[in-house]
């Protein structure tokens, strides 16, 4: 079963700003993204997650707009859920149903499928990933890595053109991380991944370093990682 579309999407961010009182989380940030594998790196609190949520249409902008395939995600929620899906850092903040089957079915019914149509697609998806026995399984019995996979599959079933991943490997062991990376590698969607770990972006086309609400560097992972690591070393030395 093929649960991913055969094309990616163009993302346009125009002068995006997010303020929390007087604090500037993002300020006049503009980017054009057409690559299929793009990473955002930065310290905790640098604005990465806020930007990702804004790209999903879940974070209100004080100024500017974000378009995915021409759809302004904050204004047209019905079209936005067809274009973009997000997997949060903490799977417990995303999962809302007690069983795997119910969780995977939900997004499809939101798109207008009947319960029977949704269950057919869910079972086909679980079979493809060798997890068919998970349909009636309680979420509470899953490991953290398995919960991350459920969140990923629930988004992929909705066939978005853009997949947003917020620190998807946090709190899971290395073998589980490698397995999740195997699931992600063949996907046809545009994948936007946020992390503070440089090694995560080894095979990505483009890496963008976000700090203090703006872009500090933008280019190939190798070049941006060097600039990021040099800055972090200086930051640590200054604050020791």
PDB file of C-alpha atoms in Angstrom:
ATOM      1  CA  UNK A   1       0.000   0.000   0.000  1.00  0.00           C
ATOM      2  CA  UNK A   2       1.268   3.491  -0.878  1.00  0.00           C
ATOM      3  CA  UNK A   3       0.378   6.026   1.812  1.00  0.00           C
ATOM      4  CA  UNK A   4       2.526   8.907   0.626  1.00  0.00           C
ATOM      5  CA  UNK A   5       1.958  11.247  -2.304  1.00  0.00           C
ATOM      6  CA  UNK A   6       4.375  11.346  -5.196  1.00  0.00           C
ATOM      7  CA  UNK A   7       5.311  14.986  -4.876  1.00  0.00           C
ATOM      8  CA  UNK A   8       6.423  17.532  -2.333  1.00  0.00           C
ATOM      9  CA  UNK A   9       5.334  21.104  -1.698  1.00  0.00           C
ATOM     10  CA  UNK A  10       6.705  24.608  -1.863  1.00  0.00           C
ATOM     11  CA  UNK A  11       6.770  26.509   1.426  1.00  0.00           C
ATOM     12  CA  UNK A  12       6.837  30.312   1.547  1.00  0.00           C
ATOM     13  CA  UNK A  13       7.348  32.158   4.841  1.00  0.00           C
ATOM     14  CA  UNK A  14       6.817  35.900   4.567  1.00  0.00           C
ATOM     15  CA  UNK A  15       7.943  38.235   7.392  1.00  0.00           C
ATOM     16  CA  UNK A  16       6.671  35.848  10.082  1.00  0.00           C
ATOM     17  CA  UNK A  17       6.719  37.291  13.604  1.00  0.00           C
ATOM     18  CA  UNK A  18       5.578  35.789  16.909  1.00  0.00           C
ATOM     19  CA  UNK A  19       5.693  37.814  20.125  1.00  0.00           C
ATOM     20  CA  UNK A  20       5.052  36.701  23.686  1.00  0.00           C
ATOM     21  CA  UNK A  21       4.400  40.021  25.352  1.00  0.00           C
ATOM     22  CA  UNK A  22       7.585  41.985  24.713  1.00  0.00           C
ATOM     23  CA  UNK A  23       9.599  38.846  23.992  1.00  0.00           C
ATOM     24  CA  UNK A  24      10.314  38.338  20.285  1.00  0.00           C
ATOM     25  CA  UNK A  25      10.207  34.602  19.564  1.00  0.00           C
ATOM     26  CA  UNK A  26      10.277  35.052  15.774  1.00  0.00           C
ATOM     27  CA  UNK A  27      10.886  38.381  14.090  1.00  0.00           C
ATOM     28  CA  UNK A  28      10.303  39.158  10.399  1.00  0.00           C
ATOM     29  CA  UNK A  29      11.460  35.721   9.336  1.00  0.00           C
ATOM     30  CA  UNK A  30      11.284  35.029   5.592  1.00  0.00           C
ATOM     31  CA  UNK A  31      12.215  31.771   3.873  1.00  0.00           C
ATOM     32  CA  UNK A  32      11.456  29.928   0.666  1.00  0.00           C
ATOM     33  CA  UNK A  33      11.720  26.135   0.873  1.00  0.00           C
ATOM     34  CA  UNK A  34      11.487  23.782  -2.099  1.00  0.00           C
ATOM     35  CA  UNK A  35      13.937  21.048  -1.058  1.00  0.00           C
ATOM     36  CA  UNK A  36      12.556  17.682   0.111  1.00  0.00           C
ATOM     37  CA  UNK A  37      14.727  17.293   3.222  1.00  0.00           C
ATOM     38  CA  UNK A  38      15.244  20.422   5.306  1.00  0.00           C
ATOM     39  CA  UNK A  39      16.365  20.741   8.911  1.00  0.00           C
ATOM     40  CA  UNK A  40      16.123  23.471  11.515  1.00  0.00           C
ATOM     41  CA  UNK A  41      18.764  23.517  14.231  1.00  0.00           C
ATOM     42  CA  UNK A  42      19.170  25.755  17.259  1.00  0.00           C
ATOM     43  CA  UNK A  43      19.324  25.984  21.027  1.00  0.00           C
ATOM     44  CA  UNK A  44      16.337  25.328  23.257  1.00  0.00           C
ATOM     45  CA  UNK A  45      14.151  28.418  23.175  1.00  0.00           C
ATOM     46  CA  UNK A  46      15.519  29.643  19.844  1.00  0.00           C
ATOM     47  CA  UNK A  47      12.119  29.625  18.115  1.00  0.00           C
ATOM     48  CA  UNK A  48      12.388  26.306  16.221  1.00  0.00           C
ATOM     49  CA  UNK A  49       9.262  24.695  17.636  1.00  0.00           C
ATOM     50  CA  UNK A  50       7.285  27.927  17.381  1.00  0.00           C
ATOM     51  CA  UNK A  51       8.183  28.140  13.685  1.00  0.00           C
ATOM     52  CA  UNK A  52       7.204  24.514  13.126  1.00  0.00           C
ATOM     53  CA  UNK A  53       3.827  25.052  14.816  1.00  0.00           C
ATOM     54  CA  UNK A  54       3.299  28.181  12.722  1.00  0.00           C
ATOM     55  CA  UNK A  55       4.027  26.163   9.571  1.00  0.00           C
ATOM     56  CA  UNK A  56       1.314  23.722  10.658  1.00  0.00           C
ATOM     57  CA  UNK A  57      -1.104  26.606  11.210  1.00  0.00           C
ATOM     58  CA  UNK A  58      -1.226  25.926  14.960  1.00  0.00           C
ATOM     59  CA  UNK A  59       0.647  29.045  16.088  1.00  0.00           C
ATOM     60  CA  UNK A  60      -0.871  32.453  15.486  1.00  0.00           C
ATOM     61  CA  UNK A  61       1.447  34.962  13.835  1.00  0.00           C
ATOM     62  CA  UNK A  62       1.556  38.549  15.032  1.00  0.00           C
ATOM     63  CA  UNK A  63       2.735  39.556  11.564  1.00  0.00           C
ATOM     64  CA  UNK A  64       3.352  37.909   8.215  1.00  0.00           C
ATOM     65  CA  UNK A  65       2.010  34.727   6.658  1.00  0.00           C
ATOM     66  CA  UNK A  66       3.010  31.177   5.761  1.00  0.00           C
ATOM     67  CA  UNK A  67       1.919  29.504   2.518  1.00  0.00           C
ATOM     68  CA  UNK A  68       2.171  25.811   1.665  1.00  0.00           C
ATOM     69  CA  UNK A  69       1.398  25.147  -1.987  1.00  0.00           C
ATOM     70  CA  UNK A  70      -0.317  28.525  -2.040  1.00  0.00           C
ATOM     71  CA  UNK A  71      -2.537  27.771   0.980  1.00  0.00           C
ATOM     72  CA  UNK A  72      -2.256  30.182   3.906  1.00  0.00           C
ATOM     73  CA  UNK A  73      -2.243  27.580   6.657  1.00  0.00           C
ATOM     74  CA  UNK A  74      -3.397  29.859   9.474  1.00  0.00           C
ATOM     75  CA  UNK A  75      -6.495  31.028   7.578  1.00  0.00           C
ATOM     76  CA  UNK A  76      -7.639  27.947   5.661  1.00  0.00           C
ATOM     77  CA  UNK A  77      -7.553  25.109   8.191  1.00  0.00           C
ATOM     78  CA  UNK A  78      -9.609  22.736   6.035  1.00  0.00           C
ATOM     79  CA  UNK A  79      -7.080  22.899   3.210  1.00  0.00           C
ATOM     80  CA  UNK A  80      -4.129  23.103   5.602  1.00  0.00           C
ATOM     81  CA  UNK A  81      -4.737  19.627   7.061  1.00  0.00           C
ATOM     82  CA  UNK A  82      -4.568  18.245   3.527  1.00  0.00           C
ATOM     83  CA  UNK A  83      -1.220  19.939   2.932  1.00  0.00           C
ATOM     84  CA  UNK A  84       0.713  19.586   6.192  1.00  0.00           C
ATOM     85  CA  UNK A  85       1.000  17.179   9.109  1.00  0.00           C
ATOM     86  CA  UNK A  86       2.998  17.542  12.309  1.00  0.00           C
ATOM     87  CA  UNK A  87       4.489  15.048  14.760  1.00  0.00           C
ATOM     88  CA  UNK A  88       5.171  16.615  18.152  1.00  0.00           C
ATOM     89  CA  UNK A  89       8.205  16.001  20.351  1.00  0.00           C
ATOM     90  CA  UNK A  90       6.101  14.384  23.081  1.00  0.00           C
ATOM     91  CA  UNK A  91       3.834  11.704  21.620  1.00  0.00           C
ATOM     92  CA  UNK A  92       1.647  11.798  24.751  1.00  0.00           C
ATOM     93  CA  UNK A  93       0.669  15.360  23.797  1.00  0.00           C
ATOM     94  CA  UNK A  94      -0.540  14.147  20.404  1.00  0.00           C
ATOM     95  CA  UNK A  95      -2.271  10.834  21.065  1.00  0.00           C
ATOM     96  CA  UNK A  96      -5.880  11.230  22.222  1.00  0.00           C
ATOM     97  CA  UNK A  97      -7.470   7.765  21.802  1.00  0.00           C
ATOM     98  CA  UNK A  98      -6.984   4.603  23.901  1.00  0.00           C
ATOM     99  CA  UNK A  99      -6.194   2.186  21.053  1.00  0.00           C
ATOM    100  CA  UNK A 100      -3.942   2.303  18.020  1.00  0.00           C
ATOM    101  CA  UNK A 101      -6.787   1.690  15.570  1.00  0.00           C
ATOM    102  CA  UNK A 102      -8.876   4.552  16.962  1.00  0.00           C
ATOM    103  CA  UNK A 103      -5.897   6.918  16.885  1.00  0.00           C
ATOM    104  CA  UNK A 104      -5.043   6.106  13.266  1.00  0.00           C
ATOM    105  CA  UNK A 105      -8.693   6.263  12.174  1.00  0.00           C
ATOM    106  CA  UNK A 106      -9.324   9.755  13.566  1.00  0.00           C
ATOM    107  CA  UNK A 107      -7.431  11.822  10.994  1.00  0.00           C
ATOM    108  CA  UNK A 108      -9.034   9.943   8.113  1.00  0.00           C
ATOM    109  CA  UNK A 109     -12.550  10.582   9.413  1.00  0.00           C
ATOM    110  CA  UNK A 110     -11.605  14.250   9.729  1.00  0.00           C
ATOM    111  CA  UNK A 111     -10.902  14.160   5.993  1.00  0.00           C
ATOM    112  CA  UNK A 112     -14.403  12.811   5.346  1.00  0.00           C
ATOM    113  CA  UNK A 113     -13.896   9.040   5.166  1.00  0.00           C
ATOM    114  CA  UNK A 114     -16.480   6.744   6.745  1.00  0.00           C
ATOM    115  CA  UNK A 115     -15.453   4.537   9.681  1.00  0.00           C
ATOM    116  CA  UNK A 116     -15.319   1.462   7.409  1.00  0.00           C
ATOM    117  CA  UNK A 117     -13.269   3.274   4.753  1.00  0.00           C
ATOM    118  CA  UNK A 118     -10.889   4.587   7.410  1.00  0.00           C
ATOM    119  CA  UNK A 119     -10.475   1.174   9.051  1.00  0.00           C
ATOM    120  CA  UNK A 120      -9.677  -0.394   5.675  1.00  0.00           C
ATOM    121  CA  UNK A 121      -6.855   2.127   5.133  1.00  0.00           C
ATOM    122  CA  UNK A 122      -5.612   1.765   8.713  1.00  0.00           C
ATOM    123  CA  UNK A 123      -5.376  -2.015   8.456  1.00  0.00           C
ATOM    124  CA  UNK A 124      -3.595  -1.783   5.101  1.00  0.00           C
ATOM    125  CA  UNK A 125      -1.119   0.681   6.611  1.00  0.00           C
ATOM    126  CA  UNK A 126      -0.463  -1.481   9.688  1.00  0.00           C
ATOM    127  CA  UNK A 127       0.038  -4.511   7.442  1.00  0.00           C
ATOM    128  CA  UNK A 128       2.584  -2.611   5.346  1.00  0.00           C
ATOM    129  CA  UNK A 129       4.587  -1.787   8.481  1.00  0.00           C
ATOM    130  CA  UNK A 130       4.216  -5.334   9.890  1.00  0.00           C
ATOM    131  CA  UNK A 131       2.064  -4.091  12.774  1.00  0.00           C
ATOM    132  CA  UNK A 132      -1.330  -5.520  11.826  1.00  0.00           C
ATOM    133  CA  UNK A 133      -1.810  -6.920  15.339  1.00  0.00           C
ATOM    134  CA  UNK A 134      -1.635  -3.354  16.722  1.00  0.00           C
ATOM    135  CA  UNK A 135      -5.148  -2.351  15.599  1.00  0.00           C
ATOM    136  CA  UNK A 136      -6.843  -3.197  18.918  1.00  0.00           C
ATOM    137  CA  UNK A 137      -3.742  -2.690  21.039  1.00  0.00           C
ATOM    138  CA  UNK A 138      -3.911  -0.255  23.945  1.00  0.00           C
ATOM    139  CA  UNK A 139      -1.688   2.798  23.531  1.00  0.00           C
ATOM    140  CA  UNK A 140      -0.675   2.449  27.186  1.00  0.00           C
ATOM    141  CA  UNK A 141       1.173  -0.804  26.391  1.00  0.00           C
ATOM    142  CA  UNK A 142       3.441   0.827  23.784  1.00  0.00           C
ATOM    143  CA  UNK A 143       7.007   1.981  24.309  1.00  0.00           C
ATOM    144  CA  UNK A 144       7.949   5.596  23.635  1.00  0.00           C
ATOM    145  CA  UNK A 145       9.397   4.664  20.257  1.00  0.00           C
ATOM    146  CA  UNK A 146       6.257   2.728  19.327  1.00  0.00           C
ATOM    147  CA  UNK A 147       4.119   5.741  20.275  1.00  0.00           C
ATOM    148  CA  UNK A 148       6.259   7.910  17.996  1.00  0.00           C
ATOM    149  CA  UNK A 149       5.592   5.444  15.177  1.00  0.00           C
ATOM    150  CA  UNK A 150       1.833   5.602  15.819  1.00  0.00           C
ATOM    151  CA  UNK A 151       1.969   9.408  15.624  1.00  0.00           C
ATOM    152  CA  UNK A 152       3.960   9.222  12.401  1.00  0.00           C
ATOM    153  CA  UNK A 153       1.573   6.721  10.806  1.00  0.00           C
ATOM    154  CA  UNK A 154      -1.481   8.729  11.847  1.00  0.00           C
ATOM    155  CA  UNK A 155      -0.069  11.703   9.948  1.00  0.00           C
ATOM    156  CA  UNK A 156       1.111   9.703   6.926  1.00  0.00           C
ATOM    157  CA  UNK A 157      -2.328   8.153   6.499  1.00  0.00           C
ATOM    158  CA  UNK A 158      -3.697  11.638   5.820  1.00  0.00           C
ATOM    159  CA  UNK A 159      -1.217  11.942   2.909  1.00  0.00           C
ATOM    160  CA  UNK A 160       0.062  15.478   3.555  1.00  0.00           C
ATOM    161  CA  UNK A 161       2.594  16.978   1.172  1.00  0.00           C
ATOM    162  CA  UNK A 162       4.666  18.320   4.075  1.00  0.00           C
ATOM    163  CA  UNK A 163       5.663  16.373   7.183  1.00  0.00           C
ATOM    164  CA  UNK A 164       6.850  18.444  10.156  1.00  0.00           C
ATOM    165  CA  UNK A 165       8.850  16.641  12.850  1.00  0.00           C
ATOM    166  CA  UNK A 166       9.676  18.286  16.175  1.00  0.00           C
ATOM    167  CA  UNK A 167      12.617  16.516  17.871  1.00  0.00           C
ATOM    168  CA  UNK A 168      11.185  13.092  16.876  1.00  0.00           C
ATOM    169  CA  UNK A 169      14.019  11.101  18.464  1.00  0.00           C
ATOM    170  CA  UNK A 170      13.918  12.645  21.935  1.00  0.00           C
ATOM    171  CA  UNK A 171      13.750  10.102  24.747  1.00  0.00           C
ATOM    172  CA  UNK A 172      14.194   6.978  22.616  1.00  0.00           C
ATOM    173  CA  UNK A 173      17.150   4.607  22.398  1.00  0.00           C
ATOM    174  CA  UNK A 174      19.528   4.458  19.437  1.00  0.00           C
ATOM    175  CA  UNK A 175      18.140   1.222  17.868  1.00  0.00           C
ATOM    176  CA  UNK A 176      14.618   2.678  17.943  1.00  0.00           C
ATOM    177  CA  UNK A 177      15.883   5.928  16.440  1.00  0.00           C
ATOM    178  CA  UNK A 178      17.534   4.009  13.607  1.00  0.00           C
ATOM    179  CA  UNK A 179      14.273   2.149  12.958  1.00  0.00           C
ATOM    180  CA  UNK A 180      12.275   5.382  12.802  1.00  0.00           C
ATOM    181  CA  UNK A 181      14.869   6.846  10.432  1.00  0.00           C
ATOM    182  CA  UNK A 182      14.336   3.811   8.171  1.00  0.00           C
ATOM    183  CA  UNK A 183      10.611   4.597   8.058  1.00  0.00           C
ATOM    184  CA  UNK A 184      11.300   8.237   7.193  1.00  0.00           C
ATOM    185  CA  UNK A 185      13.986   7.717   4.548  1.00  0.00           C
ATOM    186  CA  UNK A 186      11.820   6.528   1.600  1.00  0.00           C
ATOM    187  CA  UNK A 187       8.974   9.006   2.117  1.00  0.00           C
ATOM    188  CA  UNK A 188       8.090  11.153  -0.886  1.00  0.00           C
ATOM    189  CA  UNK A 189       6.879  14.118   1.134  1.00  0.00           C
ATOM    190  CA  UNK A 190       8.818  17.220   2.001  1.00  0.00           C
ATOM    191  CA  UNK A 191      10.221  16.486   5.465  1.00  0.00           C
ATOM    192  CA  UNK A 192      11.021  19.398   7.786  1.00  0.00           C
ATOM    193  CA  UNK A 193      12.826  18.224  10.910  1.00  0.00           C
ATOM    194  CA  UNK A 194      13.690  20.239  14.018  1.00  0.00           C
ATOM    195  CA  UNK A 195      16.513  19.166  16.295  1.00  0.00           C
ATOM    196  CA  UNK A 196      19.392  20.523  18.352  1.00  0.00           C
ATOM    197  CA  UNK A 197      21.534  17.458  17.491  1.00  0.00           C
ATOM    198  CA  UNK A 198      23.806  18.101  14.458  1.00  0.00           C
ATOM    199  CA  UNK A 199      24.173  14.418  13.501  1.00  0.00           C
ATOM    200  CA  UNK A 200      20.445  14.226  12.780  1.00  0.00           C
ATOM    201  CA  UNK A 201      20.904  16.168   9.517  1.00  0.00           C
ATOM    202  CA  UNK A 202      23.671  14.099   7.976  1.00  0.00           C
ATOM    203  CA  UNK A 203      21.697  13.239   4.819  1.00  0.00           C
ATOM    204  CA  UNK A 204      19.619  16.410   4.513  1.00  0.00           C
ATOM    205  CA  UNK A 205      19.754  18.781   1.553  1.00  0.00           C
ATOM    206  CA  UNK A 206      19.527  21.992   3.546  1.00  0.00           C
ATOM    207  CA  UNK A 207      19.983  23.101   7.156  1.00  0.00           C
ATOM    208  CA  UNK A 208      18.803  26.375   8.694  1.00  0.00           C
ATOM    209  CA  UNK A 209      20.151  27.614  12.028  1.00  0.00           C
ATOM    210  CA  UNK A 210      17.554  29.565  13.988  1.00  0.00           C
ATOM    211  CA  UNK A 211      18.458  31.720  17.001  1.00  0.00           C
ATOM    212  CA  UNK A 212      17.094  34.872  18.607  1.00  0.00           C
ATOM    213  CA  UNK A 213      14.034  34.719  16.374  1.00  0.00           C
ATOM    214  CA  UNK A 214      15.878  34.787  13.061  1.00  0.00           C
ATOM    215  CA  UNK A 215      18.091  32.896  10.623  1.00  0.00           C
ATOM    216  CA  UNK A 216      21.754  32.793  11.664  1.00  0.00           C
ATOM    217  CA  UNK A 217      22.935  30.503   8.850  1.00  0.00           C
ATOM    218  CA  UNK A 218      21.346  28.712   5.893  1.00  0.00           C
ATOM    219  CA  UNK A 219      23.013  26.221   3.578  1.00  0.00           C
ATOM    220  CA  UNK A 220      24.411  22.706   3.413  1.00  0.00           C
ATOM    221  CA  UNK A 221      24.396  20.756   6.693  1.00  0.00           C
ATOM    222  CA  UNK A 222      28.195  20.574   6.829  1.00  0.00           C
ATOM    223  CA  UNK A 223      28.683  24.329   6.555  1.00  0.00           C
ATOM    224  CA  UNK A 224      25.842  25.311   8.871  1.00  0.00           C
ATOM    225  CA  UNK A 225      26.764  22.734  11.526  1.00  0.00           C
ATOM    226  CA  UNK A 226      30.316  24.110  11.721  1.00  0.00           C
ATOM    227  CA  UNK A 227      29.027  27.642  12.252  1.00  0.00           C
ATOM    228  CA  UNK A 228      26.488  26.418  14.813  1.00  0.00           C
ATOM    229  CA  UNK A 229      29.025  24.353  16.771  1.00  0.00           C
ATOM    230  CA  UNK A 230      31.599  27.162  16.775  1.00  0.00           C
ATOM    231  CA  UNK A 231      28.970  29.541  18.151  1.00  0.00           C
ATOM    232  CA  UNK A 232      27.867  27.028  20.813  1.00  0.00           C
ATOM    233  CA  UNK A 233      31.457  26.503  21.984  1.00  0.00           C
ATOM    234  CA  UNK A 234      31.906  30.262  22.348  1.00  0.00           C
ATOM    235  CA  UNK A 235      28.558  30.525  24.129  1.00  0.00           C
ATOM    236  CA  UNK A 236      29.526  27.824  26.647  1.00  0.00           C
ATOM    237  CA  UNK A 237      32.934  29.354  27.306  1.00  0.00           C
ATOM    238  CA  UNK A 238      31.322  32.739  27.875  1.00  0.00           C
ATOM    239  CA  UNK A 239      28.757  31.328  30.298  1.00  0.00           C
ATOM    240  CA  UNK A 240      30.955  28.947  32.332  1.00  0.00           C
TER     241      UNK A 240
END
